Amino acid sequence: MFKAMVHTLTVYLHLIAACSAIGVILMSDLKLSTYFFNSDLEGKRPDIDLEIKIIIASLAVLWATGLLLVLQGIAVNPEYLHNQKLQAKIILVIILTINAFALHLVSLPRIFNFDQHDEFAKTVLPASISNSIWFYAAFLGVARHWNFSESLSFVLAVWAMIWVMVFAVMYVLIRLAKVRRVKLEAASAAY
C-alpha cells in the first residue's frame, strides 16, 4: 500500500512538472511571437526570466521524479530498463538538459537582435530541439503501448522527424519576422 502511494505521488509530481514546463513554454513562445510580429518598432522586449526559472525548476523536478520512477520500476521488474522507449526518453532528456545551456547562453541572448537571426544554428537550432523534445517526451510518457514494443531507433526517428518539422516552422517564422522588421524599419526611416 505504501509503495503504491509513493509511486502514485511520484507519477503525479512528474506529471505536474511536465504540465508546468510545457504550459510556460507555450506562454513564453506566445510572448516572443507577439514581440517578433509587433508593428511597433520600439515594442518592449518580453520579460521571460520568470518563465525560464519555472522551466528550470520543472526540469529539476522531472529529473528527480523520473529517476525515482526508474528505480521503482527496476524494483518491480529487473528488466525495466530494457524498455527501448524508456531508453529513448532518457537519451532525449539528456539532450534536452545539455541543449538548455545552448538555449539560454547562446540563443536567448541573440533572439532579440534581428541582425543575428541569420545565424540560424545559434538561434533556431537550440530552440527547436528544446520545443520538440519537451512535447515529444510528454507524449512518450503516455505512449504506454510503445513499452517493450518499439525499438530505440524507431522512437528516436519519430522525434527526429518532429524536430525537423519544428525547426522548419521556427525557421520560417523567424525569417518572416525579420523581413517584417526590416520593412517596418525602412518605412520608419522614410518618414
PDB file of C-alpha atoms in Angstrom:
ATOM      1  CA  MET A   1       0.000   0.000   0.000  1.00  0.00           C
ATOM      2  CA  PHE A   2       2.736   2.497   0.971  1.00  0.00           C
ATOM      3  CA  LYS A   3       4.824   1.666  -2.141  1.00  0.00           C
ATOM      4  CA  ALA A   4       1.792   2.142  -4.371  1.00  0.00           C
ATOM      5  CA  MET A   5       1.049   5.504  -2.774  1.00  0.00           C
ATOM      6  CA  VAL A   6       4.666   6.678  -3.177  1.00  0.00           C
ATOM      7  CA  HIS A   7       4.596   5.568  -6.824  1.00  0.00           C
ATOM      8  CA  THR A   8       1.308   7.376  -7.467  1.00  0.00           C
ATOM      9  CA  LEU A   9       2.587  10.538  -5.801  1.00  0.00           C
ATOM     10  CA  THR A  10       5.815  10.367  -7.832  1.00  0.00           C
ATOM     11  CA  VAL A  11       3.876   9.980 -11.100  1.00  0.00           C
ATOM     12  CA  TYR A  12       1.640  12.877 -10.072  1.00  0.00           C
ATOM     13  CA  LEU A  13       4.603  15.178  -9.327  1.00  0.00           C
ATOM     14  CA  HIS A  14       6.216  14.137 -12.616  1.00  0.00           C
ATOM     15  CA  LEU A  15       3.012  14.994 -14.476  1.00  0.00           C
ATOM     16  CA  ILE A  16       2.600  18.357 -12.725  1.00  0.00           C
ATOM     17  CA  ALA A  17       6.210  19.318 -13.526  1.00  0.00           C
ATOM     18  CA  ALA A  18       5.770  18.346 -17.183  1.00  0.00           C
ATOM     19  CA  CYS A  19       2.499  20.274 -17.465  1.00  0.00           C
ATOM     20  CA  SER A  20       4.024  23.329 -15.767  1.00  0.00           C
ATOM     21  CA  ALA A  21       7.018  23.359 -18.091  1.00  0.00           C
ATOM     22  CA  ILE A  22       5.001  22.846 -21.264  1.00  0.00           C
ATOM     23  CA  GLY A  23       2.442  25.487 -20.277  1.00  0.00           C
ATOM     24  CA  VAL A  24       5.149  28.012 -19.505  1.00  0.00           C
ATOM     25  CA  ILE A  25       6.993  27.178 -22.744  1.00  0.00           C
ATOM     26  CA  LEU A  26       3.804  27.854 -24.709  1.00  0.00           C
ATOM     27  CA  MET A  27       3.259  31.147 -22.892  1.00  0.00           C
ATOM     28  CA  SER A  28       6.834  32.323 -23.451  1.00  0.00           C
ATOM     29  CA  ASP A  29       6.673  31.295 -27.132  1.00  0.00           C
ATOM     30  CA  LEU A  30       3.475  33.358 -27.477  1.00  0.00           C
ATOM     31  CA  LYS A  31       5.186  36.346 -25.824  1.00  0.00           C
ATOM     32  CA  LEU A  32       8.128  36.042 -28.197  1.00  0.00           C
ATOM     33  CA  SER A  33       5.868  35.651 -31.254  1.00  0.00           C
ATOM     34  CA  THR A  34       3.885  38.734 -30.261  1.00  0.00           C
ATOM     35  CA  TYR A  35       7.120  40.681 -29.885  1.00  0.00           C
ATOM     36  CA  PHE A  36       8.533  39.498 -33.218  1.00  0.00           C
ATOM     37  CA  PHE A  37       5.412  40.393 -35.172  1.00  0.00           C
ATOM     38  CA  ASN A  38       4.693  43.621 -33.298  1.00  0.00           C
ATOM     39  CA  SER A  39       4.201  46.574 -35.623  1.00  0.00           C
ATOM     40  CA  ASP A  40       5.723  48.913 -33.040  1.00  0.00           C
ATOM     41  CA  LEU A  41       9.489  49.020 -33.640  1.00  0.00           C
ATOM     42  CA  GLU A  42      10.031  50.280 -30.130  1.00  0.00           C
ATOM     43  CA  GLY A  43       7.970  47.466 -28.631  1.00  0.00           C
ATOM     44  CA  LYS A  44       9.139  46.419 -25.214  1.00  0.00           C
ATOM     45  CA  ARG A  45      11.042  43.140 -25.118  1.00  0.00           C
ATOM     46  CA  PRO A  46       9.092  40.494 -23.286  1.00  0.00           C
ATOM     47  CA  ASP A  47      10.475  39.583 -19.905  1.00  0.00           C
ATOM     48  CA  ILE A  48      10.709  35.806 -19.773  1.00  0.00           C
ATOM     49  CA  ASP A  49      13.035  35.479 -16.783  1.00  0.00           C
ATOM     50  CA  LEU A  50      10.305  34.041 -14.545  1.00  0.00           C
ATOM     51  CA  GLU A  51       9.340  31.557 -17.241  1.00  0.00           C
ATOM     52  CA  ILE A  52      12.962  30.418 -17.556  1.00  0.00           C
ATOM     53  CA  LYS A  53      13.173  29.861 -13.792  1.00  0.00           C
ATOM     54  CA  ILE A  54       9.943  27.835 -13.810  1.00  0.00           C
ATOM     55  CA  ILE A  55      11.171  25.699 -16.715  1.00  0.00           C
ATOM     56  CA  ILE A  56      14.499  25.038 -14.977  1.00  0.00           C
ATOM     57  CA  ALA A  57      12.722  24.138 -11.719  1.00  0.00           C
ATOM     58  CA  SER A  58      10.335  21.869 -13.622  1.00  0.00           C
ATOM     59  CA  LEU A  59      13.240  20.136 -15.340  1.00  0.00           C
ATOM     60  CA  ALA A  60      14.898  19.547 -11.954  1.00  0.00           C
ATOM     61  CA  VAL A  61      11.665  18.051 -10.578  1.00  0.00           C
ATOM     62  CA  LEU A  62      11.318  15.908 -13.702  1.00  0.00           C
ATOM     63  CA  TRP A  63      14.865  14.596 -13.265  1.00  0.00           C
ATOM     64  CA  ALA A  64      14.253  13.753  -9.584  1.00  0.00           C
ATOM     65  CA  THR A  65      10.853  12.132 -10.094  1.00  0.00           C
ATOM     66  CA  GLY A  66      11.973  10.401 -13.296  1.00  0.00           C
ATOM     67  CA  LEU A  67      14.944   8.862 -11.517  1.00  0.00           C
ATOM     68  CA  LEU A  68      12.662   7.751  -8.686  1.00  0.00           C
ATOM     69  CA  LEU A  69      10.209   6.229 -11.180  1.00  0.00           C
ATOM     70  CA  VAL A  70      13.039   4.321 -12.871  1.00  0.00           C
ATOM     71  CA  LEU A  71      14.256   2.997  -9.513  1.00  0.00           C
ATOM     72  CA  GLN A  72      10.698   1.993  -8.605  1.00  0.00           C
ATOM     73  CA  GLY A  73      10.324   0.272 -11.987  1.00  0.00           C
ATOM     74  CA  ILE A  74      13.571  -1.676 -11.538  1.00  0.00           C
ATOM     75  CA  ALA A  75      12.449  -2.759  -8.047  1.00  0.00           C
ATOM     76  CA  VAL A  76       9.289  -4.257  -9.545  1.00  0.00           C
ATOM     77  CA  ASN A  77      10.852  -5.579 -12.766  1.00  0.00           C
ATOM     78  CA  PRO A  78      14.629  -6.004 -13.137  1.00  0.00           C
ATOM     79  CA  GLU A  79      14.135  -5.854 -16.944  1.00  0.00           C
ATOM     80  CA  TYR A  80      12.584  -2.368 -16.671  1.00  0.00           C
ATOM     81  CA  LEU A  81      15.492  -0.598 -18.384  1.00  0.00           C
ATOM     82  CA  HIS A  82      15.260  -2.969 -21.376  1.00  0.00           C
ATOM     83  CA  ASN A  83      12.259  -0.911 -22.499  1.00  0.00           C
ATOM     84  CA  GLN A  84      13.694   0.849 -25.559  1.00  0.00           C
ATOM     85  CA  LYS A  85      11.049   3.564 -25.438  1.00  0.00           C
ATOM     86  CA  LEU A  86      12.278   4.401 -21.939  1.00  0.00           C
ATOM     87  CA  GLN A  87      15.877   4.337 -23.170  1.00  0.00           C
ATOM     88  CA  ALA A  88      14.941   6.817 -25.912  1.00  0.00           C
ATOM     89  CA  LYS A  89      13.205   9.060 -23.389  1.00  0.00           C
ATOM     90  CA  ILE A  90      16.298   9.073 -21.175  1.00  0.00           C
ATOM     91  CA  ILE A  91      18.510   9.944 -24.168  1.00  0.00           C
ATOM     92  CA  LEU A  92      16.148  12.759 -25.175  1.00  0.00           C
ATOM     93  CA  VAL A  93      16.023  14.202 -21.652  1.00  0.00           C
ATOM     94  CA  ILE A  94      19.834  14.185 -21.527  1.00  0.00           C
ATOM     95  CA  ILE A  95      19.907  16.008 -24.886  1.00  0.00           C
ATOM     96  CA  LEU A  96      17.252  18.438 -23.602  1.00  0.00           C
ATOM     97  CA  THR A  97      19.296  19.182 -20.489  1.00  0.00           C
ATOM     98  CA  ILE A  98      22.538  19.748 -22.406  1.00  0.00           C
ATOM     99  CA  ASN A  99      20.678  21.802 -25.020  1.00  0.00           C
ATOM    100  CA  ALA A 100      19.267  24.018 -22.250  1.00  0.00           C
ATOM    101  CA  PHE A 101      22.733  25.521 -21.821  1.00  0.00           C
ATOM    102  CA  ALA A 102      22.939  26.349 -25.547  1.00  0.00           C
ATOM    103  CA  LEU A 103      19.428  27.749 -25.500  1.00  0.00           C
ATOM    104  CA  HIS A 104      19.961  30.015 -22.503  1.00  0.00           C
ATOM    105  CA  LEU A 105      23.579  31.006 -23.116  1.00  0.00           C
ATOM    106  CA  VAL A 106      23.559  31.352 -26.912  1.00  0.00           C
ATOM    107  CA  SER A 107      20.045  31.533 -28.405  1.00  0.00           C
ATOM    108  CA  LEU A 108      18.093  33.701 -25.994  1.00  0.00           C
ATOM    109  CA  PRO A 109      20.679  36.497 -25.885  1.00  0.00           C
ATOM    110  CA  ARG A 110      20.614  36.613 -29.716  1.00  0.00           C
ATOM    111  CA  ILE A 111      16.907  36.194 -30.276  1.00  0.00           C
ATOM    112  CA  PHE A 112      16.085  39.862 -29.677  1.00  0.00           C
ATOM    113  CA  ASN A 113      18.784  41.044 -32.072  1.00  0.00           C
ATOM    114  CA  PHE A 114      17.314  40.740 -35.539  1.00  0.00           C
ATOM    115  CA  ASP A 115      20.739  41.302 -37.103  1.00  0.00           C
ATOM    116  CA  GLN A 116      21.910  37.983 -35.655  1.00  0.00           C
ATOM    117  CA  HIS A 117      18.982  35.922 -36.915  1.00  0.00           C
ATOM    118  CA  ASP A 118      20.994  34.810 -39.936  1.00  0.00           C
ATOM    119  CA  GLU A 119      22.977  32.629 -37.560  1.00  0.00           C
ATOM    120  CA  PHE A 120      20.222  30.035 -37.506  1.00  0.00           C
ATOM    121  CA  ALA A 121      22.383  27.392 -35.872  1.00  0.00           C
ATOM    122  CA  LYS A 122      22.627  29.688 -32.863  1.00  0.00           C
ATOM    123  CA  THR A 123      19.065  30.995 -32.780  1.00  0.00           C
ATOM    124  CA  VAL A 124      16.693  28.385 -34.196  1.00  0.00           C
ATOM    125  CA  LEU A 125      18.548  25.106 -33.615  1.00  0.00           C
ATOM    126  CA  PRO A 126      18.569  25.053 -29.777  1.00  0.00           C
ATOM    127  CA  ALA A 127      15.003  26.397 -29.556  1.00  0.00           C
ATOM    128  CA  SER A 128      13.662  23.807 -31.998  1.00  0.00           C
ATOM    129  CA  ILE A 129      15.470  20.981 -30.203  1.00  0.00           C
ATOM    130  CA  SER A 130      14.041  22.163 -26.891  1.00  0.00           C
ATOM    131  CA  ASN A 131      10.440  22.540 -28.053  1.00  0.00           C
ATOM    132  CA  SER A 132      10.390  19.262 -29.960  1.00  0.00           C
ATOM    133  CA  ILE A 133      11.843  17.258 -27.071  1.00  0.00           C
ATOM    134  CA  TRP A 134       9.603  18.788 -24.391  1.00  0.00           C
ATOM    135  CA  PHE A 135       6.442  17.895 -26.283  1.00  0.00           C
ATOM    136  CA  TYR A 136       7.658  14.521 -27.537  1.00  0.00           C
ATOM    137  CA  ALA A 137       8.909  13.448 -24.091  1.00  0.00           C
ATOM    138  CA  ALA A 138       5.452  14.252 -22.712  1.00  0.00           C
ATOM    139  CA  PHE A 139       3.941  12.114 -25.463  1.00  0.00           C
ATOM    140  CA  LEU A 140       6.309   9.253 -24.610  1.00  0.00           C
ATOM    141  CA  GLY A 141       5.099   9.445 -21.022  1.00  0.00           C
ATOM    142  CA  VAL A 142       1.603   8.463 -22.129  1.00  0.00           C
ATOM    143  CA  ALA A 143       2.559   6.193 -25.064  1.00  0.00           C
ATOM    144  CA  ARG A 144       2.401   3.077 -22.912  1.00  0.00           C
ATOM    145  CA  HIS A 145       1.590   0.900 -25.921  1.00  0.00           C
ATOM    146  CA  TRP A 146       5.176   1.552 -27.128  1.00  0.00           C
ATOM    147  CA  ASN A 147       6.641  -0.025 -23.966  1.00  0.00           C
ATOM    148  CA  PHE A 148       8.760  -3.037 -24.955  1.00  0.00           C
ATOM    149  CA  SER A 149       7.211  -2.964 -28.443  1.00  0.00           C
ATOM    150  CA  GLU A 150       9.044  -0.202 -30.331  1.00  0.00           C
ATOM    151  CA  SER A 151      12.765  -0.045 -30.987  1.00  0.00           C
ATOM    152  CA  LEU A 152      15.076   2.671 -29.775  1.00  0.00           C
ATOM    153  CA  SER A 153      15.816   3.681 -33.368  1.00  0.00           C
ATOM    154  CA  PHE A 154      12.108   3.972 -34.205  1.00  0.00           C
ATOM    155  CA  VAL A 155      11.343   6.163 -31.189  1.00  0.00           C
ATOM    156  CA  LEU A 156      14.333   8.428 -31.916  1.00  0.00           C
ATOM    157  CA  ALA A 157      13.491   8.547 -35.643  1.00  0.00           C
ATOM    158  CA  VAL A 158       9.980   9.766 -34.838  1.00  0.00           C
ATOM    159  CA  TRP A 159      11.499  12.518 -32.673  1.00  0.00           C
ATOM    160  CA  ALA A 160      13.930  13.454 -35.470  1.00  0.00           C
ATOM    161  CA  MET A 161      11.018  13.902 -37.889  1.00  0.00           C
ATOM    162  CA  ILE A 162       9.168  16.043 -35.356  1.00  0.00           C
ATOM    163  CA  TRP A 163      12.311  18.099 -34.730  1.00  0.00           C
ATOM    164  CA  VAL A 164      12.778  18.744 -38.472  1.00  0.00           C
ATOM    165  CA  MET A 165       9.182  19.979 -38.706  1.00  0.00           C
ATOM    166  CA  VAL A 166       9.541  22.218 -35.637  1.00  0.00           C
ATOM    167  CA  PHE A 167      12.864  23.556 -36.971  1.00  0.00           C
ATOM    168  CA  ALA A 168      11.271  24.347 -40.352  1.00  0.00           C
ATOM    169  CA  VAL A 169       8.321  26.171 -38.765  1.00  0.00           C
ATOM    170  CA  MET A 170      10.581  28.182 -36.441  1.00  0.00           C
ATOM    171  CA  TYR A 171      12.957  28.979 -39.303  1.00  0.00           C
ATOM    172  CA  VAL A 172      10.132  30.291 -41.471  1.00  0.00           C
ATOM    173  CA  LEU A 173       8.587  32.299 -38.622  1.00  0.00           C
ATOM    174  CA  ILE A 174      11.900  33.931 -37.684  1.00  0.00           C
ATOM    175  CA  ARG A 175      12.606  34.755 -41.354  1.00  0.00           C
ATOM    176  CA  LEU A 176       9.129  36.295 -41.706  1.00  0.00           C
ATOM    177  CA  ALA A 177       9.601  38.289 -38.511  1.00  0.00           C
ATOM    178  CA  LYS A 178      12.966  39.571 -39.712  1.00  0.00           C
ATOM    179  CA  VAL A 179      11.578  40.551 -43.141  1.00  0.00           C
ATOM    180  CA  ARG A 180       8.661  42.315 -41.440  1.00  0.00           C
ATOM    181  CA  ARG A 181      11.014  44.129 -39.057  1.00  0.00           C
ATOM    182  CA  VAL A 182      13.261  45.289 -41.943  1.00  0.00           C
ATOM    183  CA  LYS A 183      10.200  46.634 -43.850  1.00  0.00           C
ATOM    184  CA  LEU A 184       8.971  48.460 -40.746  1.00  0.00           C
ATOM    185  CA  GLU A 185      12.408  49.981 -40.191  1.00  0.00           C
ATOM    186  CA  ALA A 186      12.588  51.091 -43.831  1.00  0.00           C
ATOM    187  CA  ALA A 187       9.111  52.635 -43.631  1.00  0.00           C
ATOM    188  CA  SER A 188      10.002  54.341 -40.363  1.00  0.00           C
ATOM    189  CA  ALA A 189      13.228  55.749 -41.814  1.00  0.00           C
ATOM    190  CA  ALA A 190      11.346  57.124 -44.834  1.00  0.00           C
ATOM    191  CA  TYR A 191       9.292  59.425 -42.573  1.00  0.00           C
TER     192      TYR A 191
END
